[in-house]
């Protein structure tokens, strides 16, 4: 017996073990009806055969006619490439390097002023020009998505009659993007979209197939953003970490807390919130963020996310209705601004808790300032983190050596040369990654010391939870305020030692500034945590523990003294910096040595041993240093005074040697030798 | 239409009945997608359109059986029935030649058969 025809075998493999869908139900109904009406089998077969006129089936007939180089909305690949090029080159020509948002919000202080500024941008001539001149085209995002991800899975496969079967459909859509997403990213997408689909079905009571179709589109939007995000080094992740682990998870936790506190957020409102989470940063993909020197202009992304929603108004309105669509747009447009006057119980004309939703979203978005939800994937690589430290360390050295304003050009040149030097190492690391093309492009066009500055501070702690709690207000009533729980990591102390408390706490400052907490209050907390870990006195520890919270009219921040376990994996990557942070202690110790102080001498020797890497411990200088200490320990007071001066010089030289070794400085490099 | 052609048409209708019934069962059990069923329907009609005699009908059955996969198995009993009928017919011919002592014809028939196989 011969084998099945290859054509049929292919069809059968594709459909093996797939659930019976609506197309099958409808065909069976049609067949039965014809038979009941007396049609012969031949007639039934002929009717079926007529519908199979196209070998790909009726749903695909349009695709067959479509130019294979044409994507959604009629854009060709060439047009999309030209658009990207035009955005990259012309954006700053039209709006300036500051971008629309930074310019319009220049004098805005209050929430109302920020809101007005956003609304003014949406109605502005400048934005109109950008779109009309084809510099930015948010309507092309769907075509770009198709270009990046390929076509959506076959429509027949989305036809399901049971929501439980959705995961298989989503898994199949994601399996087409193997090269674009890691397994972890896929799992994050599947989980979030699964939760979304369930809530959407509960809220809108639509057939499983409608849910599945929407869920596949959302999955694609997420996959696309995750893939595109890897081409950008804006200092933050805008892929699954920020969108899903950050905004989606944190925000949903806050919504649950609002419900527990008596704010009746409905399933429909949760759907609006989830959609806002999925689409709020899609504006990053229009190409502004990918353009060279575009950091400031990338702040315009909420405008383009909103324009994307507008470009697909009919689609979203069909899915969620006009009121929910209006709510979604408002959240997305205002997602960077929190209203401190939020009244959580208030509803708008459509009966939606718009104020509460806006606040939850802005908080969830703004609180994502630490590495677990913010740090770009490339910068979380253990081999990349030390490279970033080198750059930041180098920048600090340059600033020390060339502090005045008239040395700015010299300073910038030195930094630029060093960053270029490190870039080569980063590119070598990127080349070993599956996403090497995206990473290399981002390193070449977007990487600079500002990116590094924005990134390293993210490792200083983690957001533990965000919720609401009741507080008395000034009128003797109660009100709901956000309660934020955070943990500070080992790395914070290291960063504080080398780059200062201010820098080490910048991730927290960003998260807290909107909630009325001053930088000084945050620095005090940092010092208290340091004290806590330095002391062994249980009473003092208990006292400090009690004091680790800041309560304002607007929010309550609580800090935990325990180091966050999920940050432990990064500690090893900061080991060199931790070593270098001993520098000040070394200098203090050598200064405090008295002529008869044997203890401090031994202490200096131990600390120098901990400070130096193994390769430098065999250096001639270290051998001399150890010999000098031994000599002092056996000599009389007069000679010790002389030796102490030598010892100081040797400590300075060893510090310099260690720092140069860390920075990878050698004689061939034209700059750094002079710096340290 | 002569009687033989009439019988061929009846056989073709019977085959269509059996294949359609199998497709319905497969569709109900989820073993077949609608798009696939429509393509199979077209294949069946294309093949049967070429059949005008019992010999052509008999020839087309193994093709349907293998090319239509699970659905094609609906024609297996018919194929086996035709095979059996031919075997019986041949055996009857051989028996008849032997009993009539037409040994030369018998030998000629057997030799032809053996050369064909």
GROMACS .gro file of N, CA and C in nm, chain B residues 38-80:
model
  129
  714UNK      N    1  -1.319   1.985   0.302
  714UNK     CA    2  -1.359   2.044   0.173
  714UNK      C    3  -1.259   2.005   0.063
  715UNK      N    4  -1.135   2.001   0.101
  715UNK     CA    5  -1.035   1.961   0.002
  715UNK      C    6  -1.050   1.812  -0.034
  716UNK      N    7  -1.081   1.732   0.068
  716UNK     CA    8  -1.102   1.588   0.042
  716UNK      C    9  -1.223   1.569  -0.050
  717UNK      N   10  -1.328   1.645  -0.025
  717UNK     CA   11  -1.448   1.636  -0.109
  717UNK      C   12  -1.410   1.661  -0.255
  718UNK      N   13  -1.327   1.760  -0.275
  718UNK     CA   14  -1.287   1.792  -0.412
  718UNK      C   15  -1.205   1.678  -0.475
  719UNK      N   16  -1.115   1.623  -0.396
  719UNK     CA   17  -1.033   1.510  -0.444
  719UNK      C   18  -1.120   1.392  -0.485
  720UNK      N   19  -1.221   1.362  -0.400
  720UNK     CA   20  -1.311   1.248  -0.428
  720UNK      C   21  -1.383   1.270  -0.562
  721UNK      N   22  -1.440   1.389  -0.575
  721UNK     CA   23  -1.518   1.415  -0.697
  721UNK      C   24  -1.428   1.414  -0.822
  722UNK      N   25  -1.307   1.469  -0.806
  722UNK     CA   26  -1.213   1.469  -0.920
  722UNK      C   27  -1.180   1.328  -0.964
  723UNK      N   28  -1.156   1.241  -0.866
  723UNK     CA   29  -1.118   1.102  -0.899
  723UNK      C   30  -1.236   1.025  -0.959
  724UNK      N   31  -1.352   1.038  -0.895
  724UNK     CA   32  -1.468   0.961  -0.943
  724UNK      C   33  -1.517   1.010  -1.080
  725UNK      N   34  -1.489   1.135  -1.111
  725UNK     CA   35  -1.531   1.188  -1.242
  725UNK      C   36  -1.461   1.113  -1.357
  726UNK      N   37  -1.346   1.054  -1.326
  726UNK     CA   38  -1.271   0.982  -1.431
  726UNK      C   39  -1.321   0.838  -1.451
  727UNK      N   40  -1.417   0.794  -1.367
  727UNK     CA   41  -1.459   0.653  -1.367
  727UNK      C   42  -1.583   0.632  -1.455
  728UNK      N   43  -1.569   0.538  -1.555
  728UNK     CA   44  -1.683   0.510  -1.641
  728UNK      C   45  -1.710   0.359  -1.651
  729UNK      N   46  -1.628   0.278  -1.587
  729UNK     CA   47  -1.646   0.132  -1.597
  729UNK      C   48  -1.607   0.067  -1.464
  730UNK      N   49  -1.640  -0.062  -1.452
  730UNK     CA   50  -1.604  -0.134  -1.329
  730UNK      C   51  -1.452  -0.142  -1.312
  731UNK      N   52  -1.388  -0.161  -1.428
  731UNK     CA   53  -1.241  -0.171  -1.419
  731UNK      C   54  -1.184  -0.041  -1.364
  732UNK      N   55  -1.230   0.074  -1.419
  732UNK     CA   56  -1.181   0.205  -1.370
  732UNK      C   57  -1.219   0.226  -1.224
  733UNK      N   58  -1.337   0.178  -1.190
  733UNK     CA   59  -1.381   0.191  -1.051
  733UNK      C   60  -1.290   0.111  -0.958
  734UNK      N   61  -1.264  -0.012  -1.003
  734UNK     CA   62  -1.177  -0.097  -0.923
  734UNK      C   63  -1.036  -0.036  -0.912
  735UNK      N   64  -0.991   0.024  -1.020
  735UNK     CA   65  -0.857   0.084  -1.021
  735UNK      C   66  -0.847   0.206  -0.928
  736UNK      N   67  -0.957   0.279  -0.919
  736UNK     CA   68  -0.953   0.404  -0.841
  736UNK      C   69  -0.961   0.378  -0.690
  737UNK      N   70  -1.016   0.264  -0.654
  737UNK     CA   71  -1.038   0.238  -0.510
  737UNK      C   72  -0.908   0.239  -0.426
  738UNK      N   73  -0.801   0.169  -0.471
  738UNK     CA   74  -0.678   0.174  -0.388
  738UNK      C   75  -0.623   0.317  -0.375
  739UNK      N   76  -0.641   0.398  -0.482
  739UNK     CA   77  -0.594   0.538  -0.474
  739UNK      C   78  -0.671   0.615  -0.366
  740UNK      N   79  -0.805   0.596  -0.368
  740UNK     CA   80  -0.885   0.665  -0.266
  740UNK      C   81  -0.846   0.617  -0.126
  741UNK      N   82  -0.826   0.488  -0.116
  741UNK     CA   83  -0.795   0.429   0.015
  741UNK      C   84  -0.667   0.489   0.074
  742UNK      N   85  -0.566   0.508  -0.010
  742UNK     CA   86  -0.438   0.557   0.043
  742UNK      C   87  -0.431   0.709   0.046
  743UNK      N   88  -0.480   0.776  -0.056
  743UNK     CA   89  -0.462   0.922  -0.063
  743UNK      C   90  -0.553   0.999   0.031
  744UNK      N   91  -0.665   0.937   0.071
  744UNK     CA   92  -0.756   1.010   0.160
  744UNK      C   93  -0.733   0.975   0.306
  745UNK      N   94  -0.629   0.902   0.334
  745UNK     CA   95  -0.593   0.870   0.473
  745UNK      C   96  -0.705   0.798   0.544
  746UNK      N   97  -0.738   0.850   0.665
  746UNK     CA   98  -0.841   0.789   0.751
  746UNK      C   99  -0.975   0.778   0.678
  747UNK      N  100  -1.012   0.883   0.605
  747UNK     CA  101  -1.139   0.885   0.532
  747UNK      C  102  -1.140   0.776   0.425
  748UNK      N  103  -1.026   0.757   0.360
  748UNK     CA  104  -1.016   0.660   0.251
  748UNK      C  105  -1.044   0.517   0.294
  749UNK      N  106  -1.027   0.491   0.423
  749UNK     CA  107  -1.051   0.354   0.471
  749UNK      C  108  -1.197   0.312   0.456
  750UNK      N  109  -1.283   0.409   0.429
  750UNK     CA  110  -1.424   0.377   0.408
  750UNK      C  111  -1.443   0.289   0.285
  751UNK      N  112  -1.350   0.295   0.191
  751UNK     CA  113  -1.368   0.216   0.067
  751UNK      C  114  -1.301   0.079   0.077
  752UNK      N  115  -1.231   0.051   0.185
  752UNK     CA  116  -1.159  -0.076   0.198
  752UNK      C  117  -1.252  -0.198   0.182
  753UNK      N  118  -1.367  -0.201   0.252
  753UNK     CA  119  -1.454  -0.319   0.235
  753UNK      C  120  -1.497  -0.340   0.089
  754UNK      N  121  -1.524  -0.229   0.020
  754UNK     CA  122  -1.566  -0.241  -0.120
  754UNK      C  123  -1.452  -0.295  -0.207
  755UNK      N  124  -1.333  -0.243  -0.178
  755UNK     CA  125  -1.216  -0.288  -0.253
  755UNK      C  126  -1.194  -0.438  -0.231
  756UNK      N  127  -1.208  -0.480  -0.103
  756UNK     CA  128  -1.190  -0.621  -0.072
  756UNK      C  129  -1.299  -0.706  -0.138
   0.00000   0.00000   0.00000
